[in-house]
Amino acid sequence: MTKPAFYVTTPIYYVNDVPHIGHAYTTLAADVLARYKRLMGFDVFFLTGTDEHGQKVEKAATAAGETPLELADRVMKRFQSLWEKLEISHTDFIRTTQERHKKGVSVLFERVLERGDIYLGEYEDWYCTPCETFWTETQLIDFKCPDCNRPTEKLKEESYFFRMSKYQEQLLAHIEANPDFIQPKSRRNEIISFVKEGLRDLSVSRTTFQWGIPVPGDPKHVVYVWFDALANYITALGYPDESGDFGKFWPANVQLIGKDILRFHAVYWPTFLMAAGLPIPSRVFAHGWWTVEGQKMSKSLQNVVEPNMLIDKYGADAVRYFLLREVPFGLDGDFSHTSLIHRINSDLANDLGNLLNRSTAMLGKYFGGVLQQPAQETELDAAYREKTMAMVALVDGHLEDLAFSKALQAIWEVISAGNKYIDETAPWTLAKDEANKERLATVMYYMLESQRMVYFLLSAFMPKTSEKGLCYLGVTEAPNREGLVWGGLKAGTTIAKAEALFPRIDEKAE
Ligand SMILES: [Zn+2]
């Protein structure tokens, strides 16, 4: 049987920027989804990459005394090394300066042009150079750019236009007919109002700079950065070649983005695709922003939560856990070192780590570390087993909704139930009487088997921790869907006493 396909993307990150916590957050969410779908038997394509064209890159490179490509090569590596450090399991990393991408963009542009939805015209409006954006006079605030508050200038240029206005009704109809297309719901409503206000034709070429993909047949124009960048989602799959990954994985199942670029993904991109006669992604999900210690992220605050520094200090899995556990995906969140340390100490060191540590230690003490066959199941055991099994469906449902925090919460409820189960069954008392040997063996089995299932699911969120936990539990197979049922641990397995998975952090010393 062929595996079902699943395609998840992050935005491609602009090389005129350094990797920060916002990039890490989007990419991490995509990674958890990709890992989970692989666990569930899907054939997953997980794409990330870098956006390397545009005037800002050209200018920054000139200022740094290098070519735009040299700048891109340098910054791109920073993203790649961060993803490695954060245990990101992407399938492909696309760069918009790669031949495969340039070729695909040219084809896409030509096809839309041939269909008559790109035409040559003249563009005149207020231009913000740093943002590379034209604004209408009504959008300006005191003649300044509404995005960055810098002065704008009136600019006229010959330009190719995309007939976006033509697709207004078709896009609205698509959004109405597909309630899950734009998420969360509040963002969907924003987009509906925006589209209803009327779509203008969009300038899709520039003559004011060179660093981009030349317009086919008219090389004094370069393709507008967003037309270029958005196409990465199909060029990485080999568009226009239908025979390989493009035929298999397009349209994308989930496109994860920050809320600041929703309009490009929920309005521009689908209308480009409609014009090219291509299917539209199933879902675009815009997550919220992070503030830092209660303040809006700024250049100086970015340093405080520089992802490499956080990983060096706390470890990749702790950072992965915190970012997805602390704030519901889709809402804005606040990053504070105090809450990170609190999560590590209470959720990871105490709840998760202690459970593994005390249960494996008990098995060592009472049965020489060899797992025994469970005997008669009591009501208490049954409730614990059922809670563990129910977790599998709960996590699946929450991840379907991209509710990462709720999924982790569901796992942590089983971990708490495990600690409570130990307190209630009191193995240390059972161990005092030889007559309770079978009962003690059963309790040991239940607490360890429940954790095996916890670590299977955790493999999507905290890959290294999951590996370690399963290793202590004597599990040699990689986590898989078939193993998400009760009874995977076999009697006779040798289980080692676990060391602390997450050493407690002394809050005062920080
Ligand atoms: Zn601006």
Tab-separated table of N, CA, C and O in Angstrom, residues 15 76 78 138 259 362 384 412 434 436:
chain	number	residue	atom	x	y	z
A	15	VAL	N	16.974	36.596	3.613
A	15	VAL	CA	18.372	36.597	4.050
A	15	VAL	C	18.850	37.980	4.500
A	15	VAL	O	19.974	38.119	4.971
A	76	MET	N	22.323	32.275	4.662
A	76	MET	CA	21.595	31.017	4.495
A	76	MET	C	22.166	29.939	5.422
A	76	MET	O	21.427	29.169	6.028
A	78	ARG	N	23.439	30.339	8.276
A	78	ARG	CA	23.005	30.558	9.663
A	78	ARG	C	21.670	29.888	9.922
A	78	ARG	O	21.434	29.337	10.995
A	138	THR	N	-4.164	56.803	0.101
A	138	THR	CA	-5.038	56.630	1.270
A	138	THR	C	-4.432	55.695	2.313
A	138	THR	O	-4.799	55.737	3.479
A	259	LYS	N	1.638	35.885	11.271
A	259	LYS	CA	0.442	36.614	10.849
A	259	LYS	C	0.751	37.825	9.970
A	259	LYS	O	-0.105	38.298	9.232
A	362	MET	N	12.632	1.602	40.723
A	362	MET	CA	11.873	0.591	41.466
A	362	MET	C	11.970	-0.775	40.808
A	362	MET	O	12.095	-1.784	41.473
A	384	TYR	N	-5.951	3.840	34.467
A	384	TYR	CA	-4.648	4.369	34.025
A	384	TYR	C	-4.366	3.931	32.579
A	384	TYR	O	-3.944	4.732	31.741
A	412	TRP	N	0.813	15.382	29.101
A	412	TRP	CA	1.222	15.645	30.500
A	412	TRP	C	0.185	15.179	31.512
A	412	TRP	O	0.508	14.863	32.645
A	434	GLU	N	6.077	-10.734	50.273
A	434	GLU	CA	6.310	-11.626	49.121
A	434	GLU	C	4.993	-12.025	48.439
A	434	GLU	O	4.948	-12.242	47.231
A	436	ASN	N	2.605	-10.277	47.668
A	436	ASN	CA	2.156	-9.247	46.718
A	436	ASN	C	2.984	-9.199	45.436
A	436	ASN	O	2.864	-8.271	44.650
